[in-house]
mmCIF file of C-alpha atoms and ligand atoms in Angstrom:
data_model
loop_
_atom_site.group_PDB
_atom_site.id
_atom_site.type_symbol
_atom_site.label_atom_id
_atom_site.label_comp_id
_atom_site.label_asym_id
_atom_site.label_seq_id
_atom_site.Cartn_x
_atom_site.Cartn_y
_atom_site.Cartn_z
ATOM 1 C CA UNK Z 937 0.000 0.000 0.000
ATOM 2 C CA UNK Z 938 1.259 3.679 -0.421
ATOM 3 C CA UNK Z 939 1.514 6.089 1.486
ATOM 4 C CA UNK Z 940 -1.685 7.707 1.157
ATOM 5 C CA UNK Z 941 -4.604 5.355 2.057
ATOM 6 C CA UNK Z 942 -8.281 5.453 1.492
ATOM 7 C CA UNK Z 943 -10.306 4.664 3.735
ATOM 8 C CA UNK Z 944 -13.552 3.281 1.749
ATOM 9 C CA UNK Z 945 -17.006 4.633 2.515
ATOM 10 C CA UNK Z 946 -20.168 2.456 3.017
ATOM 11 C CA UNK Z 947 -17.968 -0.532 2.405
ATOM 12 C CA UNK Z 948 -20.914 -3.258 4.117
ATOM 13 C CA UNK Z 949 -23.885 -0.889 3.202
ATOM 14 C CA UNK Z 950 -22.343 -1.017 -0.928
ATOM 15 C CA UNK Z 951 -21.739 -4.794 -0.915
ATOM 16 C CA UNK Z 952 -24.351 -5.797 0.432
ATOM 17 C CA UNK Z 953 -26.432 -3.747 -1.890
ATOM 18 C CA UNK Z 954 -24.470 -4.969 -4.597
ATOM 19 C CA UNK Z 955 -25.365 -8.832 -3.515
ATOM 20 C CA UNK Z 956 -29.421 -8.558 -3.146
ATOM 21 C CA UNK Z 957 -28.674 -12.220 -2.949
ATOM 22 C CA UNK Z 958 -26.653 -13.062 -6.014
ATOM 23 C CA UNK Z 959 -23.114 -13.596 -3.972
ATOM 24 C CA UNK Z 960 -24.697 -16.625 -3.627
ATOM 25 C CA UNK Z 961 -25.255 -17.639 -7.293
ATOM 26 C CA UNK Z 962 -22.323 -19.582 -9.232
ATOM 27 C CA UNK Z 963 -20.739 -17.635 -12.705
ATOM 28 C CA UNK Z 964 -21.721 -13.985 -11.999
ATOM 29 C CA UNK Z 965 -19.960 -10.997 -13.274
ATOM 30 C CA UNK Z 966 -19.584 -7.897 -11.015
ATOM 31 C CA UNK Z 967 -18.174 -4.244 -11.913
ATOM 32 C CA UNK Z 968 -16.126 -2.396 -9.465
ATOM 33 C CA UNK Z 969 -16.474 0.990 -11.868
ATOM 34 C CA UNK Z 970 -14.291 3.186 -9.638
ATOM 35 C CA UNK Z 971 -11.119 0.787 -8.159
ATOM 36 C CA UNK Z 972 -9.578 3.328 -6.016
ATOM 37 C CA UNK Z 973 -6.947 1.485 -3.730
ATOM 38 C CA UNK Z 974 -9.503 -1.394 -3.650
ATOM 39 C CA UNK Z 975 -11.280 -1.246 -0.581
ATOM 40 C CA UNK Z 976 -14.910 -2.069 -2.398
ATOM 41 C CA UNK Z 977 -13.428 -4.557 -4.692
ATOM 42 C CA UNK Z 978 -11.504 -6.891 -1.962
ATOM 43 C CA UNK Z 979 -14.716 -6.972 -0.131
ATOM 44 C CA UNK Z 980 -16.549 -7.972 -2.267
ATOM 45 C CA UNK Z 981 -14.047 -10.928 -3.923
ATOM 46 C CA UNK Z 982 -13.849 -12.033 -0.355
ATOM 47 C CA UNK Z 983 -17.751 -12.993 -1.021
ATOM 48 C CA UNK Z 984 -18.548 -14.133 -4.197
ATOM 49 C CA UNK Z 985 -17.281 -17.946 -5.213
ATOM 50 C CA UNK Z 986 -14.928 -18.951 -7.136
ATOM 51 C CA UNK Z 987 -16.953 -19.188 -10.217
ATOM 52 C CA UNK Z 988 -17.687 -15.510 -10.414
ATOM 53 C CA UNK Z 989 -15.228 -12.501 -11.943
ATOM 54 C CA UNK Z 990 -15.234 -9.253 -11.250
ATOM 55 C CA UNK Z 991 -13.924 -6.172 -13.370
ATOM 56 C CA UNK Z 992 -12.764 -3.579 -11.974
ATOM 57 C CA UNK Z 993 -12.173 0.358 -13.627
ATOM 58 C CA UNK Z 994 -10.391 2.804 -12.862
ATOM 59 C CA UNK Z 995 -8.546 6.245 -14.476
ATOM 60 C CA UNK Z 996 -5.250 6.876 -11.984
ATOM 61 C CA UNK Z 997 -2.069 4.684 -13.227
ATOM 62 C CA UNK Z 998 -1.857 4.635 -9.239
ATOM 63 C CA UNK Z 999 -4.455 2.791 -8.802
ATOM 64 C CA UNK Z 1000 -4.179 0.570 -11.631
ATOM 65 C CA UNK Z 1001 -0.630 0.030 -10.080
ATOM 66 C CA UNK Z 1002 -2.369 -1.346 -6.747
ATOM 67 C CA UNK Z 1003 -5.179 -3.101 -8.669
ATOM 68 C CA UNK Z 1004 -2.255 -4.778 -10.420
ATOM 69 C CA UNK Z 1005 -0.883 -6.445 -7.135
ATOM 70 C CA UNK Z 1006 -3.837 -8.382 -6.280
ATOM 71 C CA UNK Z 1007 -3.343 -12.116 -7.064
ATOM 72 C CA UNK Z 1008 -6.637 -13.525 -8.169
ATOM 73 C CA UNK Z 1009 -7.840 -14.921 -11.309
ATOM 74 C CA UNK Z 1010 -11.331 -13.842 -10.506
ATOM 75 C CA UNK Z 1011 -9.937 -10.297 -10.651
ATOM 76 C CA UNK Z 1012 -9.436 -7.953 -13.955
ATOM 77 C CA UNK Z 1013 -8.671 -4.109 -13.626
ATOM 78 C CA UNK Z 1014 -8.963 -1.882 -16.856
ATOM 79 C CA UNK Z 1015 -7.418 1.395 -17.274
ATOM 80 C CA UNK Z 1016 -10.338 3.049 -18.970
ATOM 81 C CA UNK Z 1017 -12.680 6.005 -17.844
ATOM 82 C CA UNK Z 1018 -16.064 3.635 -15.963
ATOM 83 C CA UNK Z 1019 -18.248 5.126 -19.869
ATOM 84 C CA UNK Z 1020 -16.307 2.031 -20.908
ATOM 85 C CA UNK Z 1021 -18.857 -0.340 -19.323
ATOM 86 C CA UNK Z 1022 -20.594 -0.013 -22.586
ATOM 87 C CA UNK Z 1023 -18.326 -2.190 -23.946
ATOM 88 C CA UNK Z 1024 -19.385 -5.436 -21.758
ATOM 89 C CA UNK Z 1025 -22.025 -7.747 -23.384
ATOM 90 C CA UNK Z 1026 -25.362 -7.064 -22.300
ATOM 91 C CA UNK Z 1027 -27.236 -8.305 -20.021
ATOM 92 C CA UNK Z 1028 -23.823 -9.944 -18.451
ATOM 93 C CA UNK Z 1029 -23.310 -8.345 -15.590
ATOM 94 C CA UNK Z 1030 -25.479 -8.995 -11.663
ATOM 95 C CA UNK Z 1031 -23.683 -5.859 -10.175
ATOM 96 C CA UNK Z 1032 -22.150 -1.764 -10.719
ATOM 97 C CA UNK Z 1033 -20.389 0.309 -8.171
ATOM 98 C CA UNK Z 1034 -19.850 2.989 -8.887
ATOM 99 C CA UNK Z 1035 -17.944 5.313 -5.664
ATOM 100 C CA UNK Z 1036 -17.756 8.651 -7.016
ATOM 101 C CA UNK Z 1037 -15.012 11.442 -7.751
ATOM 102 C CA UNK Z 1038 -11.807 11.455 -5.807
ATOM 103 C CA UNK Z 1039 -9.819 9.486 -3.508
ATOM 104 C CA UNK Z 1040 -7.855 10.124 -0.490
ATOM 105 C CA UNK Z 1041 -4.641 9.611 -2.114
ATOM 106 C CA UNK Z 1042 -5.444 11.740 -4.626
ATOM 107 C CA UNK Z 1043 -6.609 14.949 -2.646
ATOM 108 C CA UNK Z 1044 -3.541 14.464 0.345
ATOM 109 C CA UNK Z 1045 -0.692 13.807 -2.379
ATOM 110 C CA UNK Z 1046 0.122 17.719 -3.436
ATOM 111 C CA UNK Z 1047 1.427 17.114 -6.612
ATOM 112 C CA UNK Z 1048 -1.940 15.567 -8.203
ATOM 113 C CA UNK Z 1049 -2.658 19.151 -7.922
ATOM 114 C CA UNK Z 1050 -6.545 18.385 -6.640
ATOM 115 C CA UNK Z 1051 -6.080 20.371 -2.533
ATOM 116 C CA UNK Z 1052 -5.814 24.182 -2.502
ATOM 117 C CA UNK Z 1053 -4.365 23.216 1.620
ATOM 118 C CA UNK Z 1054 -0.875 21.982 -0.164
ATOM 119 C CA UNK Z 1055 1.207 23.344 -2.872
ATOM 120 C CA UNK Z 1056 1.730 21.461 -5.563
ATOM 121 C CA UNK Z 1057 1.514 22.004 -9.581
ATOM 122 C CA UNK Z 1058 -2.425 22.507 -10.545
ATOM 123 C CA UNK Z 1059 -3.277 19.603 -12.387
ATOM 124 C CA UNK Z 1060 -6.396 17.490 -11.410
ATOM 125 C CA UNK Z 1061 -6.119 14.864 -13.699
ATOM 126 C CA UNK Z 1062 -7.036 11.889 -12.259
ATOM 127 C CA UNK Z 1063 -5.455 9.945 -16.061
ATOM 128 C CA UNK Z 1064 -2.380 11.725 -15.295
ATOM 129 C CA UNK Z 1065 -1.684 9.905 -18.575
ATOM 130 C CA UNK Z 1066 -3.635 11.800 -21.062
ATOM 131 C CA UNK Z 1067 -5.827 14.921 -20.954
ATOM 132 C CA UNK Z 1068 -5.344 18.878 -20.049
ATOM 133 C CA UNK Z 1069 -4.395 19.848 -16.962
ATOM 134 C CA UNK Z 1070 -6.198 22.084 -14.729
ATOM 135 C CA UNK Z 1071 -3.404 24.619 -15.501
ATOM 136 C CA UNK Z 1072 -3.180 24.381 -19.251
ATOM 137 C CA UNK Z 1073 -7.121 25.063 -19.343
ATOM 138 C CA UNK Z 1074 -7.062 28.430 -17.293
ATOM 139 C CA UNK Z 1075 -3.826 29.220 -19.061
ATOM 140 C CA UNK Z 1076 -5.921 29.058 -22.893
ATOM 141 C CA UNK Z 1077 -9.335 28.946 -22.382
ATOM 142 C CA UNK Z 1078 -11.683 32.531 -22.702
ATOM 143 C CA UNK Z 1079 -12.792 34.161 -19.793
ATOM 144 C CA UNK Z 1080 -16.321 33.295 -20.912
ATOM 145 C CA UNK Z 1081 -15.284 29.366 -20.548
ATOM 146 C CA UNK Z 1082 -13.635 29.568 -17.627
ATOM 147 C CA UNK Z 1083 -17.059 31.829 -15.946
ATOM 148 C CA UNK Z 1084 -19.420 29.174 -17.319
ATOM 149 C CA UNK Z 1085 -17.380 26.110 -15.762
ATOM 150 C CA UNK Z 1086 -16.642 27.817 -12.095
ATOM 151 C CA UNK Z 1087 -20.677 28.775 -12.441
ATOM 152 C CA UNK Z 1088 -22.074 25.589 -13.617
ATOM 153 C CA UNK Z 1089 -19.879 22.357 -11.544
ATOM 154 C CA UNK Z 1090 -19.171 25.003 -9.085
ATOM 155 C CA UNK Z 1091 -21.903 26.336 -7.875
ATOM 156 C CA UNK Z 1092 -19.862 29.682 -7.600
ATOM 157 C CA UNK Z 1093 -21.892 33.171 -7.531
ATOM 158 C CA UNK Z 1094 -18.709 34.802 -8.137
ATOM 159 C CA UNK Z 1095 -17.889 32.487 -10.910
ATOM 160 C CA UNK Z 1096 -17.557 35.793 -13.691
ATOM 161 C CA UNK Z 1097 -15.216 37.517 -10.671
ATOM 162 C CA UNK Z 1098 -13.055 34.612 -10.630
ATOM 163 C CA UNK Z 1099 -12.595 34.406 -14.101
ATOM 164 C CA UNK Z 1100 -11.852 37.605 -14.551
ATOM 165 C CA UNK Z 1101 -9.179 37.404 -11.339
ATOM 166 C CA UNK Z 1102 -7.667 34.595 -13.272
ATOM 167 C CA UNK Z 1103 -7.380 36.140 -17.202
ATOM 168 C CA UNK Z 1104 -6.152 39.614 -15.597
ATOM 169 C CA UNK Z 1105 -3.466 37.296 -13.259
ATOM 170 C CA UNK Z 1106 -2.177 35.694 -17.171
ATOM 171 C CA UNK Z 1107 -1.939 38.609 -19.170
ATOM 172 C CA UNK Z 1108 0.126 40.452 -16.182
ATOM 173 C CA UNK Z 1109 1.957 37.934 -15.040
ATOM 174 C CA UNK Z 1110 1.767 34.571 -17.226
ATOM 175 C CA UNK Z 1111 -0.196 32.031 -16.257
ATOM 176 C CA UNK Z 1112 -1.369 30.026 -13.195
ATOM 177 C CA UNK Z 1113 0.958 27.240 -12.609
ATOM 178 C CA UNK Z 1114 0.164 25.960 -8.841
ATOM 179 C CA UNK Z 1115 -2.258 25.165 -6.781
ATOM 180 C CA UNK Z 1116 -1.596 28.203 -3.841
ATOM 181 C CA UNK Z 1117 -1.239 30.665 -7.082
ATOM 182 C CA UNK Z 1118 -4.877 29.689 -7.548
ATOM 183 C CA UNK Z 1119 -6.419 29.755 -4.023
ATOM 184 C CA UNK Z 1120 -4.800 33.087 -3.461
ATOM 185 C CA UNK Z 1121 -6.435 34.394 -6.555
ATOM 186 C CA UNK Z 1122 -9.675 32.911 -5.916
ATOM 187 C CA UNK Z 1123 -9.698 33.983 -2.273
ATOM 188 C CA UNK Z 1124 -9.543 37.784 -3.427
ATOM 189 C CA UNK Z 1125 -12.318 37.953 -5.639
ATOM 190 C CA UNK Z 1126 -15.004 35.927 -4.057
ATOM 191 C CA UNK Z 1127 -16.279 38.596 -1.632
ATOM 192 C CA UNK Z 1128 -18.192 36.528 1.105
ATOM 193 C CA UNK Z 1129 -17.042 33.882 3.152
ATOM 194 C CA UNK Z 1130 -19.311 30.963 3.883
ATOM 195 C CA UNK Z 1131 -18.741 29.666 7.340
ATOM 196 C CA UNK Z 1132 -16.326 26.589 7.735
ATOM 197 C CA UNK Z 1133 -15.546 26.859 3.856
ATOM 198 C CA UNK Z 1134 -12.595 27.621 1.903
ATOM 199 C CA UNK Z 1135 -13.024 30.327 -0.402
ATOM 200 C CA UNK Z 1136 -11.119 28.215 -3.098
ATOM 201 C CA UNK Z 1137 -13.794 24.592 -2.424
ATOM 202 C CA UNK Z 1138 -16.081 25.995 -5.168
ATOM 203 C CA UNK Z 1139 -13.490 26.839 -7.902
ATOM 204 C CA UNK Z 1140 -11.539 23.535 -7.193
ATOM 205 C CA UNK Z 1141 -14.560 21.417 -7.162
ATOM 206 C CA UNK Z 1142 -15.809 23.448 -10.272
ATOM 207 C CA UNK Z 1143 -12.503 22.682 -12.356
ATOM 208 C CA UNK Z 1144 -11.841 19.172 -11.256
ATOM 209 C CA UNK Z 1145 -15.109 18.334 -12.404
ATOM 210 C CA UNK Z 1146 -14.696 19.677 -16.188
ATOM 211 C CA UNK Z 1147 -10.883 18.534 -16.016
ATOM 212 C CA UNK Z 1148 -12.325 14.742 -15.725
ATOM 213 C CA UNK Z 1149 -15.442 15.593 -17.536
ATOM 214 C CA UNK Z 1150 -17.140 13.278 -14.500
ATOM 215 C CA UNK Z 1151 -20.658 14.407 -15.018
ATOM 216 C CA UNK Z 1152 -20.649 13.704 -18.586
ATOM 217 C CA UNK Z 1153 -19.075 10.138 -17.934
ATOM 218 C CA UNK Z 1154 -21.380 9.613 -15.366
ATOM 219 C CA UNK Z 1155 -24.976 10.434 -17.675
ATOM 220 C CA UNK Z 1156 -22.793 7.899 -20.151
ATOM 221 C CA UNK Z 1157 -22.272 5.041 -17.784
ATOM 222 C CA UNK Z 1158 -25.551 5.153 -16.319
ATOM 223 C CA UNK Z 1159 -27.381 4.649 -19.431
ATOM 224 C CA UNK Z 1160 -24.428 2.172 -20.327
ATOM 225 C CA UNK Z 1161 -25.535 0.194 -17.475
ATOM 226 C CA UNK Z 1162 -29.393 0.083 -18.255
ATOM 227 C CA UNK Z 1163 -27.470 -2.308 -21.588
ATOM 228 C CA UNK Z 1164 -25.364 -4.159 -19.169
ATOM 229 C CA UNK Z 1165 -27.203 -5.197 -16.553
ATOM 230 C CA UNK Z 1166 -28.801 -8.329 -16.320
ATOM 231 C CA UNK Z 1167 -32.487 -8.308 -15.219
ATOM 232 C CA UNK Z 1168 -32.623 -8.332 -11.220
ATOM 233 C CA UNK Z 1169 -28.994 -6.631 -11.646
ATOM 234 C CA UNK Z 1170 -27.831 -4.036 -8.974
ATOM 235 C CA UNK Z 1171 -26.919 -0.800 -9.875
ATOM 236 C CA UNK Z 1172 -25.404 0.951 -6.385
ATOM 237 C CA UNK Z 1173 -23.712 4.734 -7.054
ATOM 238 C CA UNK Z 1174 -22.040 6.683 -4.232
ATOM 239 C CA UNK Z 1175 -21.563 10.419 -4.988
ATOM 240 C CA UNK Z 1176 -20.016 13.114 -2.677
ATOM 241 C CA UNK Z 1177 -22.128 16.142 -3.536
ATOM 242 C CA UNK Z 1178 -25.522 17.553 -5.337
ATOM 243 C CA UNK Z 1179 -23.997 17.730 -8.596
ATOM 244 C CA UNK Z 1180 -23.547 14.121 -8.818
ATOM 245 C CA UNK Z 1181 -26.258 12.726 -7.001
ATOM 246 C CA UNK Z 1182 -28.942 14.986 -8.417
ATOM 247 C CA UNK Z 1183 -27.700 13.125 -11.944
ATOM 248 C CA UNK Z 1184 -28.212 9.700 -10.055
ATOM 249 C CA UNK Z 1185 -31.561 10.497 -8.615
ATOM 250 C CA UNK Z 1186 -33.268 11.656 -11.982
ATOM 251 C CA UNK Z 1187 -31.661 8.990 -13.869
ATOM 252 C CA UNK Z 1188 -33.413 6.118 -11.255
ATOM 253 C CA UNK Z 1189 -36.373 8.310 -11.418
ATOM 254 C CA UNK Z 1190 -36.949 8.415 -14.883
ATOM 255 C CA UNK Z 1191 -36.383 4.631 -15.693
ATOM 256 C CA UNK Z 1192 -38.865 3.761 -12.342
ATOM 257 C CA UNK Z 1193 -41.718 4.644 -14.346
ATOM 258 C CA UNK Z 1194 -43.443 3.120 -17.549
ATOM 259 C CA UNK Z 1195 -42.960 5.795 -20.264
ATOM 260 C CA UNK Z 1196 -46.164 6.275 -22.389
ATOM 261 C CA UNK Z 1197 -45.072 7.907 -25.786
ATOM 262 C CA UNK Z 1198 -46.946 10.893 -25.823
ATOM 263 C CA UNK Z 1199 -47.443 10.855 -29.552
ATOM 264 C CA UNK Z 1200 -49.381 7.886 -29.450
ATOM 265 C CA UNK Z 1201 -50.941 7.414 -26.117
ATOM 266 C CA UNK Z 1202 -53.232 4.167 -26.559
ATOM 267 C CA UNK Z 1203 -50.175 2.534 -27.100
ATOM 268 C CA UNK Z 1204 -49.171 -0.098 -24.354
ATOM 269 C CA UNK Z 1205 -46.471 2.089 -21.942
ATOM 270 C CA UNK Z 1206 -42.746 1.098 -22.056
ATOM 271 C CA UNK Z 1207 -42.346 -0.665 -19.017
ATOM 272 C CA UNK Z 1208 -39.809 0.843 -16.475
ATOM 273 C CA UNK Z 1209 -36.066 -0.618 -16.675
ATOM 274 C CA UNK Z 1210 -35.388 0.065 -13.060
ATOM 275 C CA UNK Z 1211 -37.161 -0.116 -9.816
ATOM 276 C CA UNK Z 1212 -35.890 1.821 -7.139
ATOM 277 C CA UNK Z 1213 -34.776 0.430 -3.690
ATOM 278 C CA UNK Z 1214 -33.426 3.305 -1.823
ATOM 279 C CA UNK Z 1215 -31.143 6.117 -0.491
ATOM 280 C CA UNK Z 1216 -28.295 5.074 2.806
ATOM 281 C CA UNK Z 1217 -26.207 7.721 4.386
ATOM 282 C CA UNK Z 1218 -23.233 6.682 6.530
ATOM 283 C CA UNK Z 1219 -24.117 6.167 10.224
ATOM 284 C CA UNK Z 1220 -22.550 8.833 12.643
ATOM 285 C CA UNK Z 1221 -20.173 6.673 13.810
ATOM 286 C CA UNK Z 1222 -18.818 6.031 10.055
ATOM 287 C CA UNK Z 1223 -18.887 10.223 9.918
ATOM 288 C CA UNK Z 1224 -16.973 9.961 13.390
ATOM 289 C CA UNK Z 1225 -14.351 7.552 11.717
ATOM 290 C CA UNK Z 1226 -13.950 9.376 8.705
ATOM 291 C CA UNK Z 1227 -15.191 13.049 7.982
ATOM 292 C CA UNK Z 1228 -14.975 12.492 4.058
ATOM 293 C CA UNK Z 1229 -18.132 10.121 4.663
ATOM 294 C CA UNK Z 1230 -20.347 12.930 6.103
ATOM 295 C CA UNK Z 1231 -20.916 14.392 2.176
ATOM 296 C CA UNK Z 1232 -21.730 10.907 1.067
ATOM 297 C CA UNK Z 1233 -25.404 9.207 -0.126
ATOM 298 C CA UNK Z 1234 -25.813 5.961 -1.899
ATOM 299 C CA UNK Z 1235 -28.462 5.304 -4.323
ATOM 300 C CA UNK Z 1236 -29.540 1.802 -4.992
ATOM 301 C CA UNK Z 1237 -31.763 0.560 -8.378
ATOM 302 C CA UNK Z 1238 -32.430 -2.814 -9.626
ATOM 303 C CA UNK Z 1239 -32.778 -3.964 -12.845
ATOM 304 C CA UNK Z 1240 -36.604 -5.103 -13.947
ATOM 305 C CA UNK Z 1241 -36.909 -7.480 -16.771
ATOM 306 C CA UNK Z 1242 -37.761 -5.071 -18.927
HETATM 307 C C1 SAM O 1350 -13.763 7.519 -4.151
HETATM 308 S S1 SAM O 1350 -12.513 6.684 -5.014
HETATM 309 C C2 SAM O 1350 -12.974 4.994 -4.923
HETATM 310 C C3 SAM O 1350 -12.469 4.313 -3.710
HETATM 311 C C4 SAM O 1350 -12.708 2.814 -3.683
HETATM 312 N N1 SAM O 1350 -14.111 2.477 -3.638
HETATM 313 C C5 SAM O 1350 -11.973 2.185 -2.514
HETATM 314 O O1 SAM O 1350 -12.634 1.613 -1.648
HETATM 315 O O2 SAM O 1350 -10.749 2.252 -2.478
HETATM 316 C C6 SAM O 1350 -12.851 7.062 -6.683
HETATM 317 C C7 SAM O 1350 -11.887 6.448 -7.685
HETATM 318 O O3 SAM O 1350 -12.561 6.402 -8.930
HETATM 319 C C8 SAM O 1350 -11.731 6.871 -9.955
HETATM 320 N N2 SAM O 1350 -12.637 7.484 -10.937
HETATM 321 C C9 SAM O 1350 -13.428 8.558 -10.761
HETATM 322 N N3 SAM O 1350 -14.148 8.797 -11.871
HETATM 323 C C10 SAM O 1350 -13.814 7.826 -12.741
HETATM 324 C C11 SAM O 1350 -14.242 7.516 -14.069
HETATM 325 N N4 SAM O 1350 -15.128 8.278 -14.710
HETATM 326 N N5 SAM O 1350 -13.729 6.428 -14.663
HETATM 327 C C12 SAM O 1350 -12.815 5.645 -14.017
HETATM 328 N N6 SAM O 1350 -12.365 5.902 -12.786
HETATM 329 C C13 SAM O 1350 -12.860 6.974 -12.152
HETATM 330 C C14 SAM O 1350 -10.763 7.823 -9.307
HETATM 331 O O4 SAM O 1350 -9.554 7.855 -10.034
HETATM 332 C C15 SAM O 1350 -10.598 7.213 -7.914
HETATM 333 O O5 SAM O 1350 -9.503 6.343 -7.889
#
């Protein structure tokens, strides 16, 4: 293990959603979308038998390098964004987890550029193999872009402020190249402090999000798994703030319901692909443990037969 651990959130509370009771079915295949260092996926290869696989996804060479390690032929990682699920044969799979955005070792280690607490070079990739960096974004993209991006992931009302900060910061003094550089920045032009909050949260949030496009991979992997799953399959997603989860929620809630075409109404409905089973937070003791739980929910839908 390295020297930044993750500790994993709802670990019983996810696998056992993820069972319903299939762990105890021979030859089923389970997807661990987001590997991390593994916490989800060794529980749950500790309880599935030895005729089942799962596959296991994840973006950071670091934690392909740890998914690497594990010894088991039950076990596959692929270094692929979790979209890639669409490329399993339907109706395969009894299981998804999907344990949204970051990881520990990602936000404490300062040079993956994601904590505006350390210094380190702003880049936010979690594929540090491919892709722009956080820094090469704000360096070329127009102050429009860079408004609309801090606005829309980030929730930020000073989103056209902080834009601004950030193109007048370039064309005076080149661009932003670390982390600090961009906290500092941020800090001055977002003019009211919301208590127990970093200035800088929204802006980071809003730029890690469009770095790793993670809400457009998200919309594709959900619908990927509607192809995927097999009927009485478990789709289980854990997301870390409203962005996310509102995606989740109106993505279970629009495939809970038979969909009568509205151009042709006496036409028998389309019946509904998922049924709902419910919403777990992490118990107070789990936010006691380990504060990055207290942001969490997990949403839980099953596949109908549809
Ligand atoms: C919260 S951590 C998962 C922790 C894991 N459940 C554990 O117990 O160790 C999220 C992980 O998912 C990865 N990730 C996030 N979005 C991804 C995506 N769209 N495709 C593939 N991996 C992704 C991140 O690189 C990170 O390693």
């Amino acid at each position: 293990m390295d020297a930044w651990n993750h500790t994993t959130v709802l670990l019983n509370e996810a696998v056992d959603s993820l069972s319903g009771d299939s762990f105890t079915k021979p030859a089923q295949t389970y997807v661990d979308a987001t590997f991390g260092r593994g916490g989800h996926s060794r529980a749950i290869l500790s309880r599935i038998d030895e005729t089942s696989r799962l596959i296991a996804f994840d973006k950071d060479p670091e934690a392909i390098a740890v998914a690497n390690a594990i010894e088991d032929e039950r076990f596959s990682i692929r270094h692929e964004g979790f979209a890639a699920i669409s490329q399993l044969e339907g109706s395969s799979v009894a299981g998804i987890l999907m344990d949204l955005g970051v990881s520990s070792p990602q936000i404490d280690n300062p040079a993956r550029g994601f904590s505006f607490r350390a210094e380190g070079p702003l880049d936010m990739r979690m594929d540090t193999t491919r892709g722009q960096s956080a820094a090469d974004f704000l360096a070329t993209a127009p102050v429009e872009q860079i408004a609309e991006v801090i606005r829309e992931f980030g929730e930020e009302r000073f989103a056209f402020q902080v834009a601004k900060a950030i193109d007048a910061r370039r064309q005076e003094r080149g661009a932003i190249r670390t982390t600090r550089e961009l906290a500092e920045l941020v800090a001055g032009a977002v003019k009211t402090r919301e208590a127990g909050q970093d200035p800088a949260t929204r802006t980071f949030q809003a730029l890690r999000i469009f770095v790793n496009a993670e809400l457009e991979e998200l919309g594709q992997a959900l619908e990927a798994s509607l192809e995927v799953l097999q009927p009485g399959g478990r789709l289980v997603v854990i997301s870390f703030h409203s962005l996310e989860d509102r995606i989740v929620k109106q993505f279970i809630a629009k495939h809970s319901r038979d969909v009568v075409d509205r151009r042709a109404p006496f036409a028998p409905a389309k019946p509904m692909k998922l049924r709902s089973i419910g919403r777990v937070f992490p118990s107070s003791e789990e936010v006691a443990r380990n504060p990055r739980a207290r942001s969490a929910v997990m949403r839980v839908a099953e596949r109908t037969q549809a």
